[in-house]
Every structure is written in structure tokens, then in C-alpha cells.
Amino acid sequence: MRLLPGVVTVLLTVAVAYYVYIPLPDAIQEPWKLMMLDAGFRTTMHLASLKAWLGFDHYIKSIRQSTEGFEGMMKGLHNSESGGGVMPGVKVSDITFVGIPVRVYEPPAGGEGHLRRGLMYFHGGGWALGSAKKGSYDAINRMLSDELNTVVVSVEYRLYPEVHFPVPYLDCLAAAKHFLSPEVLARYAIDPERVAVSGDSAGGNLAAAVAQEV
């Protein structure tokens, strides 16, 4: 019986190591960090599946809560190390375009008597995850606005499972049409000949669809 705790400890250690380990190329630096991150995401998905199977919550909602908690933790660590990482001078406004929440980033340079570029950004996340106002999307849009002297509009379109197709696309299309109106372009001193739509992953799909329509 004295051997039992030791045997259980060894078996648990082997099981955890087997679960965490994934083969990676030799060129990857600090591979164990990537392995732990991958194991964390897989664990999140397994727990979300279990909660959905037990009827506690929707699968996507569980994953969304977990990823938002992880992003909040990483943001806190990043802020403590770098002092926040906020682009000085970039004006950020949370408003609505025809009832659709958007975040507008205005560069510190201002119009200065000439028209600026305009960029509409749609975040990724499989039409179910992500936010225009949080995490890496907020940081990227701040950087784009500052370095390119561009007015960036990031759209907080509605997500699955609260809504279904084509609602995310219709949200983005309505926001884009409002952004391209002469009144809005004039308000932000944007050149109507230098306006682009962009996005990543599911947001890239939305950007391509919106670009064909407008």
C-alpha cells in the first residue's frame, strides 16, 4: 500500500506529460510555452463540450467566457511589464453607426488641412468569438491609426449563437454604408478615394462580401 501514492503520482505525471506534449519543429523557441498554450486551449474546448453535453451552457458561450478570461489575464501581465502599451495621442470613441456599435480610432496628426485615409476593420473569430474593443484587435487598430495616419473604424457586429447568418454580414454592410456617407467622411476628414475594408479570418470573409456590395 505504501507504493500506491508513488505509483499514482508517476501515472498522473506521465498522463499530463502525454496530454501536454506535441511534436514541434526544432526551430521553435521555448516550445514548452507553446505546448502549454495548446493544452490550455484543448482543455477549454473539452470543458465547453462537457458543459454543453450536461446542459449547463452553450458550447460557444463557454469558450467565449474562457477566452475573455484568458485575454484579461494576458492583458494584465502585459500592462504590468510594459506600462499599458497605449498609443499616445490616438483618440478612441465608442459610438454607433445606424445602431451598430463601432470603435473609432482617430490619429493624433489630425486632418491638418488635408484629407486622411479611412479603414474599416472587421475582427475574426468564426462569426462567434472576438470583440472589436478587446485584446489584440484594439492594440492593432490603435497602431494602424497612429502609424498610417488613418481613421480606423472597428465594427462590433453581432455574433453566433445570439444571432444567425446573415446578421453579422448585414451589420457590417450597414456600418460600411454609413461610414461612406459624405457627412461621416467629412466629419472625420477622410478622402472618399482612399477608404478600404479589411479583416482577418471570418472578418476577412465579411470584408470581401462588403467590398463587393458597396
PDB file of N, CA and C in Angstrom, residues 10-115:
ATOM      1  N   VAL A  10       3.323   8.891 -10.381  1.00  0.00           N
ATOM      2  CA  VAL A  10       4.034   8.635 -11.638  1.00  0.00           C
ATOM      3  C   VAL A  10       3.057   8.543 -12.800  1.00  0.00           C
ATOM      4  N   LEU A  11       1.955   7.825 -12.592  1.00  0.00           N
ATOM      5  CA  LEU A  11       0.970   7.678 -13.666  1.00  0.00           C
ATOM      6  C   LEU A  11       0.345   9.014 -14.045  1.00  0.00           C
ATOM      7  N   LEU A  12       0.027   9.837 -13.042  1.00  0.00           N
ATOM      8  CA  LEU A  12      -0.539  11.156 -13.327  1.00  0.00           C
ATOM      9  C   LEU A  12       0.454  12.045 -14.057  1.00  0.00           C
ATOM     10  N   THR A  13       1.734  11.970 -13.655  1.00  0.00           N
ATOM     11  CA  THR A  13       2.771  12.762 -14.303  1.00  0.00           C
ATOM     12  C   THR A  13       2.926  12.366 -15.763  1.00  0.00           C
ATOM     13  N   VAL A  14       2.925  11.070 -16.023  1.00  0.00           N
ATOM     14  CA  VAL A  14       3.041  10.579 -17.398  1.00  0.00           C
ATOM     15  C   VAL A  14       1.819  10.990 -18.221  1.00  0.00           C
ATOM     16  N   ALA A  15       0.632  10.881 -17.614  1.00  0.00           N
ATOM     17  CA  ALA A  15      -0.596  11.239 -18.331  1.00  0.00           C
ATOM     18  C   ALA A  15      -0.602  12.717 -18.693  1.00  0.00           C
ATOM     19  N   VAL A  16      -0.204  13.582 -17.750  1.00  0.00           N
ATOM     20  CA  VAL A  16      -0.162  15.021 -18.028  1.00  0.00           C
ATOM     21  C   VAL A  16       0.873  15.336 -19.095  1.00  0.00           C
ATOM     22  N   ALA A  17       2.044  14.715 -18.995  1.00  0.00           N
ATOM     23  CA  ALA A  17       3.089  14.943 -19.994  1.00  0.00           C
ATOM     24  C   ALA A  17       2.634  14.495 -21.382  1.00  0.00           C
ATOM     25  N   TYR A  18       1.940  13.356 -21.433  1.00  0.00           N
ATOM     26  CA  TYR A  18       1.434  12.861 -22.714  1.00  0.00           C
ATOM     27  C   TYR A  18       0.382  13.808 -23.287  1.00  0.00           C
ATOM     28  N   TYR A  19      -0.454  14.366 -22.407  1.00  0.00           N
ATOM     29  CA  TYR A  19      -1.503  15.283 -22.855  1.00  0.00           C
ATOM     30  C   TYR A  19      -0.914  16.602 -23.354  1.00  0.00           C
ATOM     31  N   VAL A  20       0.096  17.093 -22.671  1.00  0.00           N
ATOM     32  CA  VAL A  20       0.669  18.401 -22.991  1.00  0.00           C
ATOM     33  C   VAL A  20       1.603  18.325 -24.193  1.00  0.00           C
ATOM     34  N   TYR A  21       2.365  17.261 -24.318  1.00  0.00           N
ATOM     35  CA  TYR A  21       3.419  17.215 -25.340  1.00  0.00           C
ATOM     36  C   TYR A  21       2.836  17.096 -26.753  1.00  0.00           C
ATOM     37  N   ILE A  22       3.348  17.935 -27.640  1.00  0.00           N
ATOM     38  CA  ILE A  22       3.067  17.820 -29.079  1.00  0.00           C
ATOM     39  C   ILE A  22       4.384  18.014 -29.818  1.00  0.00           C
ATOM     40  N   PRO A  23       4.632  17.253 -30.878  1.00  0.00           N
ATOM     41  CA  PRO A  23       5.885  17.431 -31.624  1.00  0.00           C
ATOM     42  C   PRO A  23       5.909  18.780 -32.342  1.00  0.00           C
ATOM     43  N   LEU A  24       7.029  19.493 -32.190  1.00  0.00           N
ATOM     44  CA  LEU A  24       7.188  20.801 -32.811  1.00  0.00           C
ATOM     45  C   LEU A  24       8.526  20.860 -33.552  1.00  0.00           C
ATOM     46  N   PRO A  25       8.631  21.709 -34.566  1.00  0.00           N
ATOM     47  CA  PRO A  25       9.917  21.863 -35.274  1.00  0.00           C
ATOM     48  C   PRO A  25      11.016  22.333 -34.324  1.00  0.00           C
ATOM     49  N   ASP A  26      12.227  21.949 -34.606  1.00  0.00           N
ATOM     50  CA  ASP A  26      13.357  22.299 -33.744  1.00  0.00           C
ATOM     51  C   ASP A  26      13.600  23.804 -33.696  1.00  0.00           C
ATOM     52  N   ALA A  27      13.172  24.524 -34.735  1.00  0.00           N
ATOM     53  CA  ALA A  27      13.425  25.972 -34.796  1.00  0.00           C
ATOM     54  C   ALA A  27      12.540  26.764 -33.839  1.00  0.00           C
ATOM     55  N   ILE A  28      11.498  26.150 -33.295  1.00  0.00           N
ATOM     56  CA  ILE A  28      10.600  26.847 -32.374  1.00  0.00           C
ATOM     57  C   ILE A  28      11.334  27.160 -31.074  1.00  0.00           C
ATOM     58  N   GLN A  29      11.345  28.429 -30.681  1.00  0.00           N
ATOM     59  CA  GLN A  29      11.946  28.819 -29.417  1.00  0.00           C
ATOM     60  C   GLN A  29      10.951  28.632 -28.277  1.00  0.00           C
ATOM     61  N   GLU A  30      11.457  28.180 -27.148  1.00  0.00           N
ATOM     62  CA  GLU A  30      10.638  27.931 -25.962  1.00  0.00           C
ATOM     63  C   GLU A  30       9.407  27.089 -26.308  1.00  0.00           C
ATOM     64  N   PRO A  31       9.600  25.877 -26.828  1.00  0.00           N
ATOM     65  CA  PRO A  31       8.454  25.060 -27.271  1.00  0.00           C
ATOM     66  C   PRO A  31       7.483  24.714 -26.156  1.00  0.00           C
ATOM     67  N   TRP A  32       7.957  24.654 -24.914  1.00  0.00           N
ATOM     68  CA  TRP A  32       7.050  24.263 -23.840  1.00  0.00           C
ATOM     69  C   TRP A  32       5.974  25.311 -23.583  1.00  0.00           C
ATOM     70  N   LYS A  33       6.288  26.578 -23.859  1.00  0.00           N
ATOM     71  CA  LYS A  33       5.260  27.610 -23.730  1.00  0.00           C
ATOM     72  C   LYS A  33       4.137  27.376 -24.733  1.00  0.00           C
ATOM     73  N   LEU A  34       4.521  27.032 -25.968  1.00  0.00           N
ATOM     74  CA  LEU A  34       3.516  26.763 -26.992  1.00  0.00           C
ATOM     75  C   LEU A  34       2.720  25.514 -26.659  1.00  0.00           C
ATOM     76  N   MET A  35       3.397  24.506 -26.120  1.00  0.00           N
ATOM     77  CA  MET A  35       2.702  23.280 -25.733  1.00  0.00           C
ATOM     78  C   MET A  35       1.687  23.541 -24.621  1.00  0.00           C
ATOM     79  N   MET A  36       2.082  24.343 -23.636  1.00  0.00           N
ATOM     80  CA  MET A  36       1.162  24.648 -22.540  1.00  0.00           C
ATOM     81  C   MET A  36      -0.033  25.453 -23.037  1.00  0.00           C
ATOM     82  N   LEU A  37       0.213  26.391 -23.968  1.00  0.00           N
ATOM     83  CA  LEU A  37      -0.881  27.177 -24.532  1.00  0.00           C
ATOM     84  C   LEU A  37      -1.849  26.278 -25.292  1.00  0.00           C
ATOM     85  N   ASP A  38      -1.294  25.372 -26.090  1.00  0.00           N
ATOM     86  CA  ASP A  38      -2.139  24.443 -26.843  1.00  0.00           C
ATOM     87  C   ASP A  38      -2.948  23.547 -25.897  1.00  0.00           C
ATOM     88  N   ALA A  39      -2.302  23.071 -24.848  1.00  0.00           N
ATOM     89  CA  ALA A  39      -3.007  22.220 -23.882  1.00  0.00           C
ATOM     90  C   ALA A  39      -4.122  22.987 -23.184  1.00  0.00           C
ATOM     91  N   GLY A  40      -3.876  24.260 -22.898  1.00  0.00           N
ATOM     92  CA  GLY A  40      -4.908  25.082 -22.276  1.00  0.00           C
ATOM     93  C   GLY A  40      -6.120  25.265 -23.169  1.00  0.00           C
ATOM     94  N   PHE A  41      -5.873  25.508 -24.465  1.00  0.00           N
ATOM     95  CA  PHE A  41      -6.986  25.670 -25.397  1.00  0.00           C
ATOM     96  C   PHE A  41      -7.752  24.358 -25.566  1.00  0.00           C
ATOM     97  N   ARG A  42      -7.038  23.256 -25.652  1.00  0.00           N
ATOM     98  CA  ARG A  42      -7.724  21.970 -25.793  1.00  0.00           C
ATOM     99  C   ARG A  42      -8.565  21.661 -24.563  1.00  0.00           C
ATOM    100  N   THR A  43      -8.029  21.977 -23.390  1.00  0.00           N
ATOM    101  CA  THR A  43      -8.779  21.762 -22.154  1.00  0.00           C
ATOM    102  C   THR A  43     -10.042  22.618 -22.127  1.00  0.00           C
ATOM    103  N   THR A  44      -9.917  23.870 -22.571  1.00  0.00           N
ATOM    104  CA  THR A  44     -11.077  24.762 -22.640  1.00  0.00           C
ATOM    105  C   THR A  44     -12.168  24.180 -23.528  1.00  0.00           C
ATOM    106  N   MET A  45     -11.771  23.650 -24.694  1.00  0.00           N
ATOM    107  CA  MET A  45     -12.746  23.077 -25.618  1.00  0.00           C
ATOM    108  C   MET A  45     -13.398  21.827 -25.041  1.00  0.00           C
ATOM    109  N   HIS A  46     -12.605  20.991 -24.353  1.00  0.00           N
ATOM    110  CA  HIS A  46     -13.177  19.782 -23.741  1.00  0.00           C
ATOM    111  C   HIS A  46     -14.180  20.144 -22.647  1.00  0.00           C
ATOM    112  N   LEU A  47     -13.830  21.130 -21.817  1.00  0.00           N
ATOM    113  CA  LEU A  47     -14.740  21.542 -20.745  1.00  0.00           C
ATOM    114  C   LEU A  47     -16.010  22.171 -21.307  1.00  0.00           C
ATOM    115  N   ALA A  48     -15.860  22.952 -22.398  1.00  0.00           N
ATOM    116  CA  ALA A  48     -17.039  23.548 -23.031  1.00  0.00           C
ATOM    117  C   ALA A  48     -17.960  22.473 -23.589  1.00  0.00           C
ATOM    118  N   SER A  49     -17.367  21.444 -24.178  1.00  0.00           N
ATOM    119  CA  SER A  49     -18.172  20.334 -24.702  1.00  0.00           C
ATOM    120  C   SER A  49     -18.905  19.615 -23.573  1.00  0.00           C
ATOM    121  N   LEU A  50     -18.209  19.416 -22.447  1.00  0.00           N
ATOM    122  CA  LEU A  50     -18.822  18.745 -21.308  1.00  0.00           C
ATOM    123  C   LEU A  50     -19.982  19.573 -20.746  1.00  0.00           C
ATOM    124  N   LYS A  51     -19.785  20.891 -20.597  1.00  0.00           N
ATOM    125  CA  LYS A  51     -20.859  21.754 -20.087  1.00  0.00           C
ATOM    126  C   LYS A  51     -22.064  21.749 -21.021  1.00  0.00           C
ATOM    127  N   ALA A  52     -21.794  21.760 -22.337  1.00  0.00           N
ATOM    128  CA  ALA A  52     -22.903  21.730 -23.295  1.00  0.00           C
ATOM    129  C   ALA A  52     -23.635  20.393 -23.223  1.00  0.00           C
ATOM    130  N   TRP A  53     -22.888  19.302 -23.088  1.00  0.00           N
ATOM    131  CA  TRP A  53     -23.492  17.966 -23.013  1.00  0.00           C
ATOM    132  C   TRP A  53     -24.358  17.825 -21.757  1.00  0.00           C
ATOM    133  N   LEU A  54     -23.905  18.451 -20.648  1.00  0.00           N
ATOM    134  CA  LEU A  54     -24.661  18.402 -19.401  1.00  0.00           C
ATOM    135  C   LEU A  54     -25.807  19.420 -19.375  1.00  0.00           C
ATOM    136  N   GLY A  55     -25.861  20.278 -20.379  1.00  0.00           N
ATOM    137  CA  GLY A  55     -26.941  21.257 -20.468  1.00  0.00           C
ATOM    138  C   GLY A  55     -26.730  22.506 -19.642  1.00  0.00           C
ATOM    139  N   PHE A  56     -25.495  22.778 -19.204  1.00  0.00           N
ATOM    140  CA  PHE A  56     -25.230  23.946 -18.376  1.00  0.00           C
ATOM    141  C   PHE A  56     -25.143  25.235 -19.192  1.00  0.00           C
ATOM    142  N   ASP A  57     -24.567  25.157 -20.386  1.00  0.00           N
ATOM    143  CA  ASP A  57     -24.377  26.367 -21.175  1.00  0.00           C
ATOM    144  C   ASP A  57     -24.116  25.984 -22.628  1.00  0.00           C
ATOM    145  N   HIS A  58     -24.255  26.957 -23.516  1.00  0.00           N
ATOM    146  CA  HIS A  58     -23.960  26.730 -24.925  1.00  0.00           C
ATOM    147  C   HIS A  58     -22.451  26.582 -25.105  1.00  0.00           C
ATOM    148  N   TYR A  59     -22.056  25.700 -26.007  1.00  0.00           N
ATOM    149  CA  TYR A  59     -20.634  25.420 -26.263  1.00  0.00           C
ATOM    150  C   TYR A  59     -19.861  26.702 -26.575  1.00  0.00           C
ATOM    151  N   ILE A  60     -20.374  27.517 -27.489  1.00  0.00           N
ATOM    152  CA  ILE A  60     -19.685  28.737 -27.902  1.00  0.00           C
ATOM    153  C   ILE A  60     -19.602  29.730 -26.754  1.00  0.00           C
ATOM    154  N   LYS A  61     -20.666  29.868 -25.980  1.00  0.00           N
ATOM    155  CA  LYS A  61     -20.650  30.808 -24.863  1.00  0.00           C
ATOM    156  C   LYS A  61     -19.599  30.418 -23.826  1.00  0.00           C
ATOM    157  N   SER A  62     -19.433  29.132 -23.588  1.00  0.00           N
ATOM    158  CA  SER A  62     -18.420  28.677 -22.636  1.00  0.00           C
ATOM    159  C   SER A  62     -17.017  29.008 -23.128  1.00  0.00           C
ATOM    160  N   ILE A  63     -16.776  28.762 -24.411  1.00  0.00           N
ATOM    161  CA  ILE A  63     -15.465  29.093 -24.978  1.00  0.00           C
ATOM    162  C   ILE A  63     -15.225  30.598 -24.934  1.00  0.00           C
ATOM    163  N   ARG A  64     -16.262  31.380 -25.222  1.00  0.00           N
ATOM    164  CA  ARG A  64     -16.138  32.841 -25.210  1.00  0.00           C
ATOM    165  C   ARG A  64     -15.746  33.338 -23.818  1.00  0.00           C
ATOM    166  N   GLN A  65     -16.396  32.801 -22.786  1.00  0.00           N
ATOM    167  CA  GLN A  65     -16.073  33.215 -21.424  1.00  0.00           C
ATOM    168  C   GLN A  65     -14.635  32.868 -21.067  1.00  0.00           C
ATOM    169  N   SER A  66     -14.192  31.688 -21.488  1.00  0.00           N
ATOM    170  CA  SER A  66     -12.830  31.261 -21.172  1.00  0.00           C
ATOM    171  C   SER A  66     -11.793  32.107 -21.897  1.00  0.00           C
ATOM    172  N   THR A  67     -12.022  32.388 -23.179  1.00  0.00           N
ATOM    173  CA  THR A  67     -11.060  33.185 -23.939  1.00  0.00           C
ATOM    174  C   THR A  67     -11.017  34.622 -23.432  1.00  0.00           C
ATOM    175  N   GLU A  68     -12.165  35.164 -23.031  1.00  0.00           N
ATOM    176  CA  GLU A  68     -12.171  36.521 -22.484  1.00  0.00           C
ATOM    177  C   GLU A  68     -11.406  36.581 -21.164  1.00  0.00           C
ATOM    178  N   GLY A  69     -11.551  35.539 -20.338  1.00  0.00           N
ATOM    179  CA  GLY A  69     -10.787  35.493 -19.101  1.00  0.00           C
ATOM    180  C   GLY A  69      -9.303  35.378 -19.349  1.00  0.00           C
ATOM    181  N   PHE A  70      -8.936  34.569 -20.347  1.00  0.00           N
ATOM    182  CA  PHE A  70      -7.514  34.410 -20.695  1.00  0.00           C
ATOM    183  C   PHE A  70      -6.943  35.722 -21.232  1.00  0.00           C
ATOM    184  N   GLU A  71      -7.695  36.404 -22.097  1.00  0.00           N
ATOM    185  CA  GLU A  71      -7.233  37.679 -22.648  1.00  0.00           C
ATOM    186  C   GLU A  71      -7.063  38.722 -21.545  1.00  0.00           C
ATOM    187  N   GLY A  72      -7.985  38.728 -20.585  1.00  0.00           N
ATOM    188  CA  GLY A  72      -7.866  39.662 -19.482  1.00  0.00           C
ATOM    189  C   GLY A  72      -6.627  39.400 -18.648  1.00  0.00           C
ATOM    190  N   MET A  73      -6.319  38.125 -18.420  1.00  0.00           N
ATOM    191  CA  MET A  73      -5.120  37.775 -17.665  1.00  0.00           C
ATOM    192  C   MET A  73      -3.860  38.193 -18.418  1.00  0.00           C
ATOM    193  N   MET A  74      -3.820  37.917 -19.734  1.00  0.00           N
ATOM    194  CA  MET A  74      -2.650  38.273 -20.534  1.00  0.00           C
ATOM    195  C   MET A  74      -2.488  39.787 -20.624  1.00  0.00           C
ATOM    196  N   LYS A  75      -3.602  40.521 -20.696  1.00  0.00           N
ATOM    197  CA  LYS A  75      -3.528  41.979 -20.750  1.00  0.00           C
ATOM    198  C   LYS A  75      -2.958  42.528 -19.450  1.00  0.00           C
ATOM    199  N   GLY A  76      -3.377  41.942 -18.325  1.00  0.00           N
ATOM    200  CA  GLY A  76      -2.835  42.384 -17.046  1.00  0.00           C
ATOM    201  C   GLY A  76      -1.341  42.142 -16.944  1.00  0.00           C
ATOM    202  N   LEU A  77      -0.885  40.979 -17.412  1.00  0.00           N
ATOM    203  CA  LEU A  77       0.544  40.686 -17.396  1.00  0.00           C
ATOM    204  C   LEU A  77       1.302  41.635 -18.308  1.00  0.00           C
ATOM    205  N   HIS A  78       0.744  41.890 -19.511  1.00  0.00           N
ATOM    206  CA  HIS A  78       1.403  42.773 -20.470  1.00  0.00           C
ATOM    207  C   HIS A  78       1.491  44.202 -19.932  1.00  0.00           C
ATOM    208  N   ASN A  79       0.409  44.678 -19.311  1.00  0.00           N
ATOM    209  CA  ASN A  79       0.399  46.031 -18.777  1.00  0.00           C
ATOM    210  C   ASN A  79       1.402  46.198 -17.645  1.00  0.00           C
ATOM    211  N   SER A  80       1.534  45.164 -16.820  1.00  0.00           N
ATOM    212  CA  SER A  80       2.462  45.247 -15.705  1.00  0.00           C
ATOM    213  C   SER A  80       3.907  45.271 -16.179  1.00  0.00           C
ATOM    214  N   GLU A  81       4.155  44.683 -17.356  1.00  0.00           N
ATOM    215  CA  GLU A  81       5.514  44.629 -17.876  1.00  0.00           C
ATOM    216  C   GLU A  81       5.862  45.819 -18.752  1.00  0.00           C
ATOM    217  N   SER A  82       4.855  46.339 -19.512  1.00  0.00           N
ATOM    218  CA  SER A  82       5.153  47.366 -20.500  1.00  0.00           C
ATOM    219  C   SER A  82       4.567  48.735 -20.175  1.00  0.00           C
ATOM    220  N   GLY A  83       3.765  48.804 -19.114  1.00  0.00           N
ATOM    221  CA  GLY A  83       3.174  50.090 -18.769  1.00  0.00           C
ATOM    222  C   GLY A  83       1.903  50.400 -19.500  1.00  0.00           C
ATOM    223  N   GLY A  84       1.286  49.388 -20.152  1.00  0.00           N
ATOM    224  CA  GLY A  84      -0.029  49.576 -20.733  1.00  0.00           C
ATOM    225  C   GLY A  84      -0.068  49.477 -22.224  1.00  0.00           C
ATOM    226  N   GLY A  85       0.964  49.959 -22.940  1.00  0.00           N
ATOM    227  CA  GLY A  85       1.016  49.807 -24.382  1.00  0.00           C
ATOM    228  C   GLY A  85       0.008  50.649 -25.139  1.00  0.00           C
ATOM    229  N   VAL A  86      -0.483  51.744 -24.543  1.00  0.00           N
ATOM    230  CA  VAL A  86      -1.466  52.593 -25.212  1.00  0.00           C
ATOM    231  C   VAL A  86      -0.739  53.556 -26.137  1.00  0.00           C
ATOM    232  N   MET A  87      -1.249  53.693 -27.363  1.00  0.00           N
ATOM    233  CA  MET A  87      -0.669  54.630 -28.315  1.00  0.00           C
ATOM    234  C   MET A  87      -1.025  56.058 -27.889  1.00  0.00           C
ATOM    235  N   PRO A  88      -0.037  56.868 -27.536  1.00  0.00           N
ATOM    236  CA  PRO A  88      -0.352  58.232 -27.107  1.00  0.00           C
ATOM    237  C   PRO A  88      -0.897  59.053 -28.268  1.00  0.00           C
ATOM    238  N   GLY A  89      -1.942  59.807 -27.987  1.00  0.00           N
ATOM    239  CA  GLY A  89      -2.477  60.699 -28.996  1.00  0.00           C
ATOM    240  C   GLY A  89      -3.605  60.141 -29.821  1.00  0.00           C
ATOM    241  N   VAL A  90      -3.759  58.826 -29.907  1.00  0.00           N
ATOM    242  CA  VAL A  90      -4.848  58.235 -30.680  1.00  0.00           C
ATOM    243  C   VAL A  90      -6.149  58.415 -29.909  1.00  0.00           C
ATOM    244  N   LYS A  91      -7.096  59.077 -30.530  1.00  0.00           N
ATOM    245  CA  LYS A  91      -8.395  59.304 -29.900  1.00  0.00           C
ATOM    246  C   LYS A  91      -9.310  58.126 -30.179  1.00  0.00           C
ATOM    247  N   VAL A  92      -9.864  57.543 -29.144  1.00  0.00           N
ATOM    248  CA  VAL A  92     -10.720  56.366 -29.264  1.00  0.00           C
ATOM    249  C   VAL A  92     -12.127  56.725 -28.809  1.00  0.00           C
ATOM    250  N   SER A  93     -13.109  56.444 -29.664  1.00  0.00           N
ATOM    251  CA  SER A  93     -14.503  56.765 -29.352  1.00  0.00           C
ATOM    252  C   SER A  93     -15.381  55.544 -29.597  1.00  0.00           C
ATOM    253  N   ASP A  94     -16.206  55.199 -28.630  1.00  0.00           N
ATOM    254  CA  ASP A  94     -17.192  54.134 -28.780  1.00  0.00           C
ATOM    255  C   ASP A  94     -18.540  54.763 -29.095  1.00  0.00           C
ATOM    256  N   ILE A  95     -18.985  54.593 -30.344  1.00  0.00           N
ATOM    257  CA  ILE A  95     -20.233  55.195 -30.798  1.00  0.00           C
ATOM    258  C   ILE A  95     -21.024  54.137 -31.557  1.00  0.00           C
ATOM    259  N   THR A  96     -22.085  54.552 -32.222  1.00  0.00           N
ATOM    260  CA  THR A  96     -22.862  53.635 -33.054  1.00  0.00           C
ATOM    261  C   THR A  96     -23.014  54.217 -34.449  1.00  0.00           C
ATOM    262  N   PHE A  97     -22.994  53.343 -35.433  1.00  0.00           N
ATOM    263  CA  PHE A  97     -23.330  53.683 -36.813  1.00  0.00           C
ATOM    264  C   PHE A  97     -24.658  53.007 -37.118  1.00  0.00           C
ATOM    265  N   VAL A  98     -25.700  53.781 -37.332  1.00  0.00           N
ATOM    266  CA  VAL A  98     -27.058  53.268 -37.568  1.00  0.00           C
ATOM    267  C   VAL A  98     -27.406  52.134 -36.604  1.00  0.00           C
ATOM    268  N   GLY A  99     -27.113  52.366 -35.316  1.00  0.00           N
ATOM    269  CA  GLY A  99     -27.464  51.412 -34.274  1.00  0.00           C
ATOM    270  C   GLY A  99     -26.469  50.300 -34.047  1.00  0.00           C
ATOM    271  N   ILE A 100     -25.381  50.255 -34.819  1.00  0.00           N
ATOM    272  CA  ILE A 100     -24.383  49.189 -34.699  1.00  0.00           C
ATOM    273  C   ILE A 100     -23.177  49.736 -33.936  1.00  0.00           C
ATOM    274  N   PRO A 101     -22.774  49.097 -32.837  1.00  0.00           N
ATOM    275  CA  PRO A 101     -21.626  49.605 -32.074  1.00  0.00           C
ATOM    276  C   PRO A 101     -20.342  49.556 -32.894  1.00  0.00           C
ATOM    277  N   VAL A 102     -19.589  50.630 -32.861  1.00  0.00           N
ATOM    278  CA  VAL A 102     -18.284  50.694 -33.517  1.00  0.00           C
ATOM    279  C   VAL A 102     -17.313  51.402 -32.589  1.00  0.00           C
ATOM    280  N   ARG A 103     -16.044  51.132 -32.789  1.00  0.00           N
ATOM    281  CA  ARG A 103     -14.986  51.872 -32.099  1.00  0.00           C
ATOM    282  C   ARG A 103     -14.183  52.617 -33.145  1.00  0.00           C
ATOM    283  N   VAL A 104     -14.093  53.942 -32.998  1.00  0.00           N
ATOM    284  CA  VAL A 104     -13.412  54.795 -33.964  1.00  0.00           C
ATOM    285  C   VAL A 104     -12.069  55.231 -33.390  1.00  0.00           C
ATOM    286  N   TYR A 105     -11.009  55.038 -34.183  1.00  0.00           N
ATOM    287  CA  TYR A 105      -9.654  55.440 -33.810  1.00  0.00           C
ATOM    288  C   TYR A 105      -9.228  56.594 -34.713  1.00  0.00           C
ATOM    289  N   GLU A 106      -8.966  57.754 -34.114  1.00  0.00           N
ATOM    290  CA  GLU A 106      -8.533  58.922 -34.877  1.00  0.00           C
ATOM    291  C   GLU A 106      -7.065  59.204 -34.588  1.00  0.00           C
ATOM    292  N   PRO A 107      -6.245  59.335 -35.622  1.00  0.00           N
ATOM    293  CA  PRO A 107      -4.798  59.521 -35.420  1.00  0.00           C
ATOM    294  C   PRO A 107      -4.477  60.865 -34.793  1.00  0.00           C
ATOM    295  N   PRO A 108      -3.363  60.952 -34.093  1.00  0.00           N
ATOM    296  CA  PRO A 108      -3.015  62.212 -33.414  1.00  0.00           C
ATOM    297  C   PRO A 108      -2.683  63.337 -34.376  1.00  0.00           C
ATOM    298  N   ALA A 109      -2.271  63.012 -35.622  1.00  0.00           N
ATOM    299  CA  ALA A 109      -1.866  64.047 -36.571  1.00  0.00           C
ATOM    300  C   ALA A 109      -3.026  64.937 -36.965  1.00  0.00           C
ATOM    301  N   GLY A 110      -4.243  64.414 -36.951  1.00  0.00           N
ATOM    302  CA  GLY A 110      -5.410  65.198 -37.337  1.00  0.00           C
ATOM    303  C   GLY A 110      -5.458  65.433 -38.831  1.00  0.00           C
ATOM    304  N   GLY A 111      -6.480  66.148 -39.259  1.00  0.00           N
ATOM    305  CA  GLY A 111      -6.632  66.416 -40.691  1.00  0.00           C
ATOM    306  C   GLY A 111      -5.577  67.352 -41.233  1.00  0.00           C
ATOM    307  N   GLU A 112      -5.224  68.401 -40.461  1.00  0.00           N
ATOM    308  CA  GLU A 112      -4.182  69.355 -40.835  1.00  0.00           C
ATOM    309  C   GLU A 112      -4.403  69.916 -42.237  1.00  0.00           C
ATOM    310  N   GLY A 113      -5.653  70.182 -42.573  1.00  0.00           N
ATOM    311  CA  GLY A 113      -5.930  70.812 -43.851  1.00  0.00           C
ATOM    312  C   GLY A 113      -5.972  69.887 -45.040  1.00  0.00           C
ATOM    313  N   HIS A 114      -5.665  68.590 -44.865  1.00  0.00           N
ATOM    314  CA  HIS A 114      -5.756  67.644 -45.975  1.00  0.00           C
ATOM    315  C   HIS A 114      -6.502  66.395 -45.521  1.00  0.00           C
ATOM    316  N   LEU A 115      -7.016  65.681 -46.482  1.00  0.00           N
ATOM    317  CA  LEU A 115      -7.832  64.506 -46.177  1.00  0.00           C
ATOM    318  C   LEU A 115      -6.966  63.312 -45.809  1.00  0.00           C
TER     319      LEU A 115
END
